[in-house]
Short mmCIF file of C-alpha atoms and ligand atoms in Angstrom, two decimals:
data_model
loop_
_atom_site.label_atom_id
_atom_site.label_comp_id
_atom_site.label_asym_id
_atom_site.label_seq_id
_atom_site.Cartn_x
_atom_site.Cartn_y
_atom_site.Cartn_z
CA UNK A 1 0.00 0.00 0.00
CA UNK A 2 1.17 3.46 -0.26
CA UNK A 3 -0.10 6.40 1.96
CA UNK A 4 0.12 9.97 1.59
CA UNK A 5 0.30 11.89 5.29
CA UNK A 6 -0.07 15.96 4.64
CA UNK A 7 1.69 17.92 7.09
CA UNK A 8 5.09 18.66 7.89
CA UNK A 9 5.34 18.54 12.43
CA UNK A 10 6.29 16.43 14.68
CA UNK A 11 2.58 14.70 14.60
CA UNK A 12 3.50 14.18 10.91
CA UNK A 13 6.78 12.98 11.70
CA UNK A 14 5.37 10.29 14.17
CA UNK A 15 2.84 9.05 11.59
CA UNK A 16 5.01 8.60 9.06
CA UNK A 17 7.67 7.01 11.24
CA UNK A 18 4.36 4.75 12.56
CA UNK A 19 3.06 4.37 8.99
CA UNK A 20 6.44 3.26 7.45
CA UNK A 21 6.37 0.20 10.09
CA UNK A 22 3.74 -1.49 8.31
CA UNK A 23 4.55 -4.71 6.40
CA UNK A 24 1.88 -3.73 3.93
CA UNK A 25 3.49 -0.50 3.39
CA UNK A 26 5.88 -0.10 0.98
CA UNK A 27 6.06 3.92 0.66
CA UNK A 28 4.84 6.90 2.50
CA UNK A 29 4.58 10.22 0.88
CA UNK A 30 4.59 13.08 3.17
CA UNK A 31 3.50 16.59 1.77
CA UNK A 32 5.59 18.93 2.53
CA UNK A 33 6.93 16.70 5.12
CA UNK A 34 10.41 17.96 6.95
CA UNK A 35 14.25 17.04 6.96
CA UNK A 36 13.68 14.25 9.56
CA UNK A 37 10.13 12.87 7.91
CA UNK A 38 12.26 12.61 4.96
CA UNK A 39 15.47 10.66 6.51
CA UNK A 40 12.73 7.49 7.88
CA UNK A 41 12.62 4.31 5.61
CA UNK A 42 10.24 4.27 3.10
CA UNK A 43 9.28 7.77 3.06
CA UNK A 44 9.64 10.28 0.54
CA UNK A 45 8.81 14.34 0.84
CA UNK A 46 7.04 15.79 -1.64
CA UNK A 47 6.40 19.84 -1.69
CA UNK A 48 2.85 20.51 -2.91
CA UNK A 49 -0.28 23.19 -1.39
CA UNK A 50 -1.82 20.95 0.93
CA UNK A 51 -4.64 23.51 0.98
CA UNK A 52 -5.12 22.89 -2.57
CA UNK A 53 -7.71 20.08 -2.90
CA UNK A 54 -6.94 19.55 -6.94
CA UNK A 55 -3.07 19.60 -6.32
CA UNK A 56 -2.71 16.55 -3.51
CA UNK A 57 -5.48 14.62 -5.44
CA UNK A 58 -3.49 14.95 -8.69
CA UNK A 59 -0.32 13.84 -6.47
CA UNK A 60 -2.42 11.17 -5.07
CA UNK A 61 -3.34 9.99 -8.34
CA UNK A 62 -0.11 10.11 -10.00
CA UNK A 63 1.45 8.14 -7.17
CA UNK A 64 -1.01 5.28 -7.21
CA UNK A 65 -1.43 6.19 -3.64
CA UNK A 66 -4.50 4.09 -1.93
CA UNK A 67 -4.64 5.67 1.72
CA UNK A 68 -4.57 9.63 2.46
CA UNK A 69 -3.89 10.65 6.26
CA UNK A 70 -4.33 14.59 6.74
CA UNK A 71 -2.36 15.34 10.00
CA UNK A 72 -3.82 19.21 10.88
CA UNK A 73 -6.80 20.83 11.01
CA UNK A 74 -6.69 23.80 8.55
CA UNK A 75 -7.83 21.56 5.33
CA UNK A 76 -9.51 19.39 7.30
CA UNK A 77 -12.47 22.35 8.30
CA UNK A 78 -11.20 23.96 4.80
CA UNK A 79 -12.84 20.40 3.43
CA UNK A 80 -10.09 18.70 1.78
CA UNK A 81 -11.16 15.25 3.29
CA UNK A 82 -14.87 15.94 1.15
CA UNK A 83 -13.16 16.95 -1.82
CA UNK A 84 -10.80 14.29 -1.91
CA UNK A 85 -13.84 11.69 -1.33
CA UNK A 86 -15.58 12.98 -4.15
CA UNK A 87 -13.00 12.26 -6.63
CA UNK A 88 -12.81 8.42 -5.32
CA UNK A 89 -9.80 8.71 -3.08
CA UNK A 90 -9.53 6.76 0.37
CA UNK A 91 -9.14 9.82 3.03
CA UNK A 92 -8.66 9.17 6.86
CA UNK A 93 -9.80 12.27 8.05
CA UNK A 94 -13.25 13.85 8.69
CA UNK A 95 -15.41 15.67 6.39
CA UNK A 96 -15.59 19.65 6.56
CA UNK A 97 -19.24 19.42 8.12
CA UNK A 98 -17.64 17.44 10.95
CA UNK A 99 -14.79 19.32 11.27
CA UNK A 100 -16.68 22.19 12.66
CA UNK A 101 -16.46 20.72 15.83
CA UNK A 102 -12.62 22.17 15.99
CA UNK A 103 -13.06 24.66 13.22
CA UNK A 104 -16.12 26.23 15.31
CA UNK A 105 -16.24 26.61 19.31
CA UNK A 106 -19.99 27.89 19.14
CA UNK A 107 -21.16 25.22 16.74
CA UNK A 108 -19.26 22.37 19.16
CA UNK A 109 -20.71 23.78 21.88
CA UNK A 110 -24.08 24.40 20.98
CA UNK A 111 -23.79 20.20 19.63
CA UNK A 112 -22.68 19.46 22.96
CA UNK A 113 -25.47 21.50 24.35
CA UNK A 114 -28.08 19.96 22.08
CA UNK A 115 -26.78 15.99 23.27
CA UNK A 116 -26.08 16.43 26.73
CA UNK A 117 -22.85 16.17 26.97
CA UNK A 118 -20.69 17.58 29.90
CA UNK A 119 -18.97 21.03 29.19
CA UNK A 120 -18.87 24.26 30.74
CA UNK A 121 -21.52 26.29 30.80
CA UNK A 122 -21.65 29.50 28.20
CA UNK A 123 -23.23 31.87 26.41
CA UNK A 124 -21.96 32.98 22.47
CA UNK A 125 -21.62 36.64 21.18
CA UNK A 126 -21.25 38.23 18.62
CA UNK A 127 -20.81 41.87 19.88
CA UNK A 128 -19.55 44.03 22.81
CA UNK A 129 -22.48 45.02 24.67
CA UNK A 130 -23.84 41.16 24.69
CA UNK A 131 -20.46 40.08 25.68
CA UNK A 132 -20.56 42.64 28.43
CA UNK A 133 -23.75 41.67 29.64
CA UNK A 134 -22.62 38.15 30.39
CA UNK A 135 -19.43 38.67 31.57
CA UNK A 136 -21.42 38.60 35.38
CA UNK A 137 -23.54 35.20 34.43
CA UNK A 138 -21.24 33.33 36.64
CA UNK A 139 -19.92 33.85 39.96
CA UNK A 140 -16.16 32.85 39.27
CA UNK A 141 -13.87 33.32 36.72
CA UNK A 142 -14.47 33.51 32.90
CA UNK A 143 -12.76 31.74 29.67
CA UNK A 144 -13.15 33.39 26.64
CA UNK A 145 -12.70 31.79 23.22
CA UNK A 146 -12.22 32.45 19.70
CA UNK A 147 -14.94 31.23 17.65
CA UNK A 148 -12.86 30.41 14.41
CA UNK A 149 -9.42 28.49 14.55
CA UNK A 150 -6.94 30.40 15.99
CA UNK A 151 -3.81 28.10 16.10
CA UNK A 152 -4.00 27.50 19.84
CA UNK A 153 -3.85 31.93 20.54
CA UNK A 154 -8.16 31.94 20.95
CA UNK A 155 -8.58 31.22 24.35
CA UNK A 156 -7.78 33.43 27.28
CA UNK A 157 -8.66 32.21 30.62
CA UNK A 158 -9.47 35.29 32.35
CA UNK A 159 -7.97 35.89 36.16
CA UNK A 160 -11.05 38.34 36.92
CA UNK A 161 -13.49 40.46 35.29
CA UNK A 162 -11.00 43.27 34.29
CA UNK A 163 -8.93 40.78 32.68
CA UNK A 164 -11.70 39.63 30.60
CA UNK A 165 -13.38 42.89 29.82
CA UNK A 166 -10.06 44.27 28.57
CA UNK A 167 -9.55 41.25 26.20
CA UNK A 168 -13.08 41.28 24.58
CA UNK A 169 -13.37 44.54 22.53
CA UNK A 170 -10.20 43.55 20.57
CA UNK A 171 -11.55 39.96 19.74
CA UNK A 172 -14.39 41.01 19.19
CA UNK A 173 -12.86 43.86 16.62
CA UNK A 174 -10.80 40.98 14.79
CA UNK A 175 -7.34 42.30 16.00
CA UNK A 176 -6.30 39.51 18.86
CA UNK A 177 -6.70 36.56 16.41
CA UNK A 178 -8.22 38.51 13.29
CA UNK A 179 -11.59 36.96 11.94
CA UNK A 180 -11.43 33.81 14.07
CA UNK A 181 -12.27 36.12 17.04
CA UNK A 182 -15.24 38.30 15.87
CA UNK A 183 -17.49 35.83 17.37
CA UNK A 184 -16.32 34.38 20.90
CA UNK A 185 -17.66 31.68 23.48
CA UNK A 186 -17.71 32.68 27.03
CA UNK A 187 -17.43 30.18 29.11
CA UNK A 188 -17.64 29.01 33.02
CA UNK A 189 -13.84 28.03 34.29
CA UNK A 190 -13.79 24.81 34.69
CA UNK A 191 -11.19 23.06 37.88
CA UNK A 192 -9.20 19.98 37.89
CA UNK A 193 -6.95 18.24 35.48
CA UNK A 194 -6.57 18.02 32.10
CA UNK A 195 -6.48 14.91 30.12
CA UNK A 196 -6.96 14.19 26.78
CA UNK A 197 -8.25 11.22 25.28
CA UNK A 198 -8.25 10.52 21.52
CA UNK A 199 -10.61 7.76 19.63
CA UNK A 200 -10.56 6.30 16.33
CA UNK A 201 -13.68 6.37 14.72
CA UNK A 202 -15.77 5.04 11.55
CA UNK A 203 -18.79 6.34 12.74
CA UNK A 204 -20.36 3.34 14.31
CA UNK A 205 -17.66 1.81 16.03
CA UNK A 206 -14.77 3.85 18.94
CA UNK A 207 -11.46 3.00 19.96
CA UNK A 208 -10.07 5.03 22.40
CA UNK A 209 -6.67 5.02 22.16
CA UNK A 210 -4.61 5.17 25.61
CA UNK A 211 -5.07 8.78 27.37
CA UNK A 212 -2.55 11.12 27.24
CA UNK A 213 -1.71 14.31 29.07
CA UNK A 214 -0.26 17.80 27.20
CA UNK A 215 2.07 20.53 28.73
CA UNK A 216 0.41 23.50 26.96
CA UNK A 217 2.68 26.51 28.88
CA UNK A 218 5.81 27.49 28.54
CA UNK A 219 7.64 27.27 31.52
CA UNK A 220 7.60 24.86 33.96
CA UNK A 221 4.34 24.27 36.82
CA UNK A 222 2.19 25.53 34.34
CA UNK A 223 3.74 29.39 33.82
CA UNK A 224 3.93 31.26 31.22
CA UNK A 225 2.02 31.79 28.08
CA UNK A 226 -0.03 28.82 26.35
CA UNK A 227 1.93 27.19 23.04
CA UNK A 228 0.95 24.37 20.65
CA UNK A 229 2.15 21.83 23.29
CA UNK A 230 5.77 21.48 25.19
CA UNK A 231 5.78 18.34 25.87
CA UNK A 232 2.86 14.98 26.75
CA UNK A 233 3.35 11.72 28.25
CA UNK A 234 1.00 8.04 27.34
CA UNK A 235 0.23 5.97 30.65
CA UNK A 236 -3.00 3.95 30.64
CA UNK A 237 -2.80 4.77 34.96
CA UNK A 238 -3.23 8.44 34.34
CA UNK A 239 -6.99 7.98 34.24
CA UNK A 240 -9.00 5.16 36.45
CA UNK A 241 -11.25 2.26 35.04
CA UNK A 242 -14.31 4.77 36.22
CA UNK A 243 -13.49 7.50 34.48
CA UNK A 244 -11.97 5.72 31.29
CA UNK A 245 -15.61 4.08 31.11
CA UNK A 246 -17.30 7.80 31.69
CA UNK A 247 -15.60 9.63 29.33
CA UNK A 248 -16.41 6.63 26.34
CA UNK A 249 -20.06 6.86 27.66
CA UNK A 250 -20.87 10.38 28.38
CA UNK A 251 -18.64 11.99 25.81
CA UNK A 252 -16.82 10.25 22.66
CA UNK A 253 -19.73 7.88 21.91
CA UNK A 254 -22.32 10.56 22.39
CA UNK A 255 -20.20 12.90 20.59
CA UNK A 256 -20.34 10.14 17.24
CA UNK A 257 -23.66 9.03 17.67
CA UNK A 258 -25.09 12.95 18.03
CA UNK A 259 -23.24 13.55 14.98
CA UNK A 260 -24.42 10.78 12.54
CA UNK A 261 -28.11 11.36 14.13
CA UNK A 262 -27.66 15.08 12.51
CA UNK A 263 -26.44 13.26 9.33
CA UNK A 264 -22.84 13.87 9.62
CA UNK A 265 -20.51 10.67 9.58
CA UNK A 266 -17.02 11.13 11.05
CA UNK A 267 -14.68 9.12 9.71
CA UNK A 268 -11.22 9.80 11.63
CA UNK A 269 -9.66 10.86 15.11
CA UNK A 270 -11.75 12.47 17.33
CA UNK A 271 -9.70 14.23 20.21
CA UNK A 272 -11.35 15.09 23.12
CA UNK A 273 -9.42 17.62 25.76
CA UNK A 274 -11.33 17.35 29.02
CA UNK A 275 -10.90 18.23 32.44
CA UNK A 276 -11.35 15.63 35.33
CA UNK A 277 -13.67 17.82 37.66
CA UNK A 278 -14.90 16.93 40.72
CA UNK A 279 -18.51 16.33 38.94
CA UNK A 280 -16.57 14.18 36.28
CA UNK A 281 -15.43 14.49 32.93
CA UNK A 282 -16.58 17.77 30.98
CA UNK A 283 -15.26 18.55 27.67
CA UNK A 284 -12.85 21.40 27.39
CA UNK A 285 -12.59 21.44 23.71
CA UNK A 286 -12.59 18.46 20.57
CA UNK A 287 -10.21 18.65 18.05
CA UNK A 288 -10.77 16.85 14.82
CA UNK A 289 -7.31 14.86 14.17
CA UNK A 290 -3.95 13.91 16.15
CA UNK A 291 -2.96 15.99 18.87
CA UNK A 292 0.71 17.61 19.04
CA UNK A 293 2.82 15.97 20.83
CA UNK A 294 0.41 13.33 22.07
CA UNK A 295 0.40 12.03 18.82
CA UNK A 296 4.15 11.05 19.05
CA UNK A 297 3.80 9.81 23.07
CA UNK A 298 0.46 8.14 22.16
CA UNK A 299 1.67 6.44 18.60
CA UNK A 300 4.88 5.59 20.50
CA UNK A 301 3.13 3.10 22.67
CA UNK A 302 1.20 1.70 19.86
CA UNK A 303 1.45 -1.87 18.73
CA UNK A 304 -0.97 -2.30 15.92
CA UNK A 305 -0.48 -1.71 12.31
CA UNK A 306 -1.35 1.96 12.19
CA UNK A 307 -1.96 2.08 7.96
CA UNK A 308 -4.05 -1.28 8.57
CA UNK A 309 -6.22 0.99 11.32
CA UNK A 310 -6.16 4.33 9.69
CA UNK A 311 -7.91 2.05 6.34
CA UNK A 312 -10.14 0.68 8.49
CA UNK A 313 -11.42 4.23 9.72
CA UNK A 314 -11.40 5.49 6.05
CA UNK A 315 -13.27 2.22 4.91
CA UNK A 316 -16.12 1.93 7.59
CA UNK A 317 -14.34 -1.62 8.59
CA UNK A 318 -12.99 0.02 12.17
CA UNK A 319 -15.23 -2.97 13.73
CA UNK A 320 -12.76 -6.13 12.59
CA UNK A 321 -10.01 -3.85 14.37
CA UNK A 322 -8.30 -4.27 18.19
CA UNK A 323 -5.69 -1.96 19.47
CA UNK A 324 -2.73 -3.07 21.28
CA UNK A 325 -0.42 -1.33 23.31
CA UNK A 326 3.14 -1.58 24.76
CA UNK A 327 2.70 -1.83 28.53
CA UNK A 328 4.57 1.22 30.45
CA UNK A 329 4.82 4.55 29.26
CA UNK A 330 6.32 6.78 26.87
CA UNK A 331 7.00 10.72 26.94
CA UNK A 332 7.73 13.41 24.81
CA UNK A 333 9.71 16.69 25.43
CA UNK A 334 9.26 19.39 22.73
CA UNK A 335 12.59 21.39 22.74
CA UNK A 336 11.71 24.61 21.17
CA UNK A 337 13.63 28.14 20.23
CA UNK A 338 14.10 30.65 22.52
CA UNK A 339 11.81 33.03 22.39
CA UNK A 340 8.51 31.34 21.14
CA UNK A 341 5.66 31.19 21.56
CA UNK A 342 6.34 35.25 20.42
CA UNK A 343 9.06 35.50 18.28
CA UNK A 344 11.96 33.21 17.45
CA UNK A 345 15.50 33.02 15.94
CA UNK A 346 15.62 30.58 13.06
CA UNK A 347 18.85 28.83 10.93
CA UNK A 348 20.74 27.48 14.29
CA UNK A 349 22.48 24.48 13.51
CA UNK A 350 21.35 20.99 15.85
CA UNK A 351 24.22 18.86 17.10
CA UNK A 352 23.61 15.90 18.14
CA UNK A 353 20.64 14.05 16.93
CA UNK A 354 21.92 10.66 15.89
CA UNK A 355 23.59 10.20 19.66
CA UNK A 356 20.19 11.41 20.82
CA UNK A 357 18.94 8.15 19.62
CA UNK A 358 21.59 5.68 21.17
CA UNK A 359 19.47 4.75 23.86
CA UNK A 360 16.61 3.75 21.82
CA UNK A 361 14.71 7.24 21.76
CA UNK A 362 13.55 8.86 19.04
CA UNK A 363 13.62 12.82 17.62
CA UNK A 364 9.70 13.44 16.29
CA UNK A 365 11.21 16.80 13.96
CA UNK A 366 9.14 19.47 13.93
CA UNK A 367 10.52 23.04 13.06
CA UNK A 368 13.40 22.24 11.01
CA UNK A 369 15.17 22.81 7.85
CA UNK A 370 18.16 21.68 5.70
CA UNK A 371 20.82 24.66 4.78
CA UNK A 372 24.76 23.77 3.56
CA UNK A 373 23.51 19.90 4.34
CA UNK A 374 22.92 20.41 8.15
CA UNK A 375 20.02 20.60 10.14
CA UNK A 376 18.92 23.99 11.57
CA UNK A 377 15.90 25.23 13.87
CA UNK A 378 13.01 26.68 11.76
CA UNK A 379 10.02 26.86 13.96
CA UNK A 380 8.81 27.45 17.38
CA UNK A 381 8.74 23.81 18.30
CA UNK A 382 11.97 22.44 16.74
CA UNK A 383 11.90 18.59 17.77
CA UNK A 384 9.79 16.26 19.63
CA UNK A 385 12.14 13.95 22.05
CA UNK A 386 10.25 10.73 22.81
CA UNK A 387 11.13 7.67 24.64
CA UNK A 388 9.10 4.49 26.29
CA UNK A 389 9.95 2.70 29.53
CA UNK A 390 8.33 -0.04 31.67
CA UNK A 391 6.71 2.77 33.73
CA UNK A 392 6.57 6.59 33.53
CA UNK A 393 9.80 7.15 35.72
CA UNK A 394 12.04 5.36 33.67
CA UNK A 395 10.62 6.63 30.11
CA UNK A 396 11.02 10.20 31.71
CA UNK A 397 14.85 9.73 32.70
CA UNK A 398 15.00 8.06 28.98
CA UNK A 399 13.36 10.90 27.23
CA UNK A 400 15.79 13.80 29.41
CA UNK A 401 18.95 12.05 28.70
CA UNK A 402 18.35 11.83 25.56
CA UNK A 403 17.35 15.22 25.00
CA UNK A 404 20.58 16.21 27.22
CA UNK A 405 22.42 14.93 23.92
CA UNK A 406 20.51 17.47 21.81
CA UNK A 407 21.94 21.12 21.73
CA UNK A 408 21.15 23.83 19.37
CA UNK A 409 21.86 28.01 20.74
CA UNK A 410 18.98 29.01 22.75
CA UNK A 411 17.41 25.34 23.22
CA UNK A 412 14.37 25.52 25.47
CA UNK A 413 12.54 22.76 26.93
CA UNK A 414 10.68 21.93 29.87
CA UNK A 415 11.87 20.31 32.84
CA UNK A 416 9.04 18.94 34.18
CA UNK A 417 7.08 16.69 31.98
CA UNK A 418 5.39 14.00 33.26
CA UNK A 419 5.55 14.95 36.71
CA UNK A 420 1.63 15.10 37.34
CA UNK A 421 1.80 11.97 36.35
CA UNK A 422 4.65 10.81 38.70
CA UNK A 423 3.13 12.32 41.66
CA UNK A 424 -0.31 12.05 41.37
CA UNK A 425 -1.10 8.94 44.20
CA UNK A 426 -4.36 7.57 42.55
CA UNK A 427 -6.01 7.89 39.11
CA UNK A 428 -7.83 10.50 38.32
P1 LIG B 1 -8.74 25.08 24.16
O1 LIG B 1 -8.04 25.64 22.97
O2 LIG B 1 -10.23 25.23 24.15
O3 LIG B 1 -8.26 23.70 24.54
O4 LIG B 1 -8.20 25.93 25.40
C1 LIG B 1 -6.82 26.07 25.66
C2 LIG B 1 -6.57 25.88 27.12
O5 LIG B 1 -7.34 26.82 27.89
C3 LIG B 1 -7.01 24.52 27.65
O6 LIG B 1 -6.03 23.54 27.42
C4 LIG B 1 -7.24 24.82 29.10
O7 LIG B 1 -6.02 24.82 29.82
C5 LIG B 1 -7.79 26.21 29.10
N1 LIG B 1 -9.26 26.21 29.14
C6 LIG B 1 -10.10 26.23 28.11
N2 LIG B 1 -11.39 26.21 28.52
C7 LIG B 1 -11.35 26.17 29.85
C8 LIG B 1 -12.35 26.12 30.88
N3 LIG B 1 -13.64 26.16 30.60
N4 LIG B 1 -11.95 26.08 32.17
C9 LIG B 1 -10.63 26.08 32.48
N5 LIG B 1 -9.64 26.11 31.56
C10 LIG B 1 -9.99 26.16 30.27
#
């Protein structure tokens, strides 16, 4: 079989790297891919306009290619899953109607709303004085989001009402996240811990895949300003057997089942970011395809033929499929340049990637380029440095010594990932 992934980060890395493991692969085309996508066996980067619906299915067609995985979210609401349907092509990835529930925070929260399934509170608006009005509706603190994407800069999570009423006549102008933000969610703040879980799904049948937990702040014990993700580790004992079976029942099967009773089948990953509240699970927000970096902690841990499950999902077959998993725990740092999430320095030269590998670890790229045949840094998040171990302890220690290996002039990366994990004393 041959599979095209679109994308070029360290999600797309770690499908490709997953992908090329298949027997019954025998190429993966990544487009645009990146310098370390392109260095696993088997693949092959191709440059192309991934936005372009006419351009990858001309690629796809020319390279007989039989599976398409579409790693972010952008032509996934954009529709490139529907448009690449239509012209007879096998797409893992769901269809622009069901990619609202990422690509719109009022439409997934008026869905959840409509199908009972646990989120915060909230109210939408479209304009100041509505927005103004509400800002009171709850006794604590407020979270106000983007309606549109907004490449993980939408939400603020408001410390008190000045906070919030300073930040809403900007959004709501269109010049804190342009367009995205001229209609915004406000929202109850929700306590507890964050988790999130991702499923593969057909449309009738759900596999969760094992839960996962993100680092979405920049510094260490949660400071700083939000990013794409520094860092997630994979342990099955993150959440208990009681709340595994809550958040399948209450949220990702009522999530699929509300959405093909409205007609809309989703054919892909569902990922769910919830918080563990006292009251339970609620949903926090869904995204419509891998997360970044769970994808590389959560695919790390993976067993099963991933192009054999991904075909599955495409086909409508998921129900002849099992997941299996390698027992322990796996963990993934995100070393990024100094200076993101604002701006960053780009073109400095990484030593030591191949030794970063010695102990059986493995460097996810994500923001990097080729120039005079070395690699340099060319994005916020550089690389994603992933390791497994028999529990979460020992893939921690794996995944910091090898990223001690890695060094590149004004390397930043957390120093604390996984340690929820390693000091929480029962499930959540
Ligand atoms: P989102 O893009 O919706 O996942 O939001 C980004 C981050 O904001 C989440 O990962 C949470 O840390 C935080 N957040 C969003 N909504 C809430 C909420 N209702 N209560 C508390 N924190 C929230």
């Amino acid at each position: 079989m041959k599979v095209l992934v679109i994308g070029s980060g360290g999600r797309e890395h770690a499908l490709v790297w997953k992908l090329a493991q298949s027997a019954a692969v025998e190429q993966v085309l990544c487009a645009p891919g990146n310098p370390g996508i392109a260095q696993e066996p088997k693949a092959v980067c191709v440059p192309a306009n991934t936005t372009d619906a006419d351009e990858v299915a001309r690629l796809a067609t020319d390279h007989k290619i039989e599976l398409i995985v579409v790693g972010p979210e952008t032509p996934l609401v954009a529709g490139l899953a529907d448009e690449l349907t239509r012209r007879g092509l096998l797409v893992a990835g769901p269809s622009q109607k069901a990619a609202r529930l990422e690509g719109s925070k009022i439409f997934a929260k008026q869905f959840m709303r409509r199908h009972g399934i646990p989120t915060a509170d909230f109210v939408a608006c479209g304009d100041l004085p509505t927005a103004r009005q509400n800002l009171n509706r709850w006794s604590g603190p407020v979270v106000i989001k983007a309606d549109g994407l907004a490449a993980g800069k939408g939400v603020i999570v408001a410390a008190n009402r000045e906070e919030a009423e300073r930040v809403l006549e900007p959004i709501l102008a269109g010049r804190l996240v342009g367009e995205s933000g001229r209609r915004v969610v406000l929202e109850q703040r929700l306590e507890g811990e964050e988790v999130s879980l991702l499923a593969l799904t057909d449309s009738k049948t759900v596999l969760p895949l094992a839960p996962a937990q993100d680092h979405k702040r920049v510094w260490d014990d949660d400071r700083g300003p939000n990013t794409g993700g520094m860092g997630a580790y994979c342990d099955d004992s993150i959440l208990s057997g009681e709340t595994a079976r809550r958040i399948l029942d209450e949220i990702v099967r009522p999530t699929v089942d509300g959405l093909r009773a409205e007609g809309i089948l989703y054919c892909g990953v569902l990922y769910c970011g919830l918080m563990i509240t006292a009251n339970g699970p609620q949903v926090i927000e869904y995204n419509v395809r891998f997360g970044d970096p769970e994808a590389q902690a959560v695919l790390f841990r993976l067993e099963t033929d991933l192009a054999k499950l991904l075909a599955a999902v495409a086909r409508g077959e998921l129900h002849n499929e099992a997941l299996t998993w390698k027992p322990g725990a796996s963990v993934c740092i995100v070393a990024s340049s100094e200076g993101y999430p604002g701006t960053y320095p780009v073109g400095r030269p990484i030593e030591g990637l191949e030794r970063a590998e010695g102990g059986g670890a493995k460097v996810f790229h994500a923001g990097t380029a080729m120039k005079d045949g070395r690699v340099v840094t060319a994005g916020g998040r550089v690389l994603g440095i992933t390791a497994h171990g028999p529990d979460l302890a020992s893939a921690t220690r794996a995944a910091y010594e090898s990223a001690s290996q890695i060094h590149f002039e004004g390397m930043h990366y957390r120093r604390d990932i996984g340690r929820k994990g390693l000091t929480r004393s029962r499930p959540l």
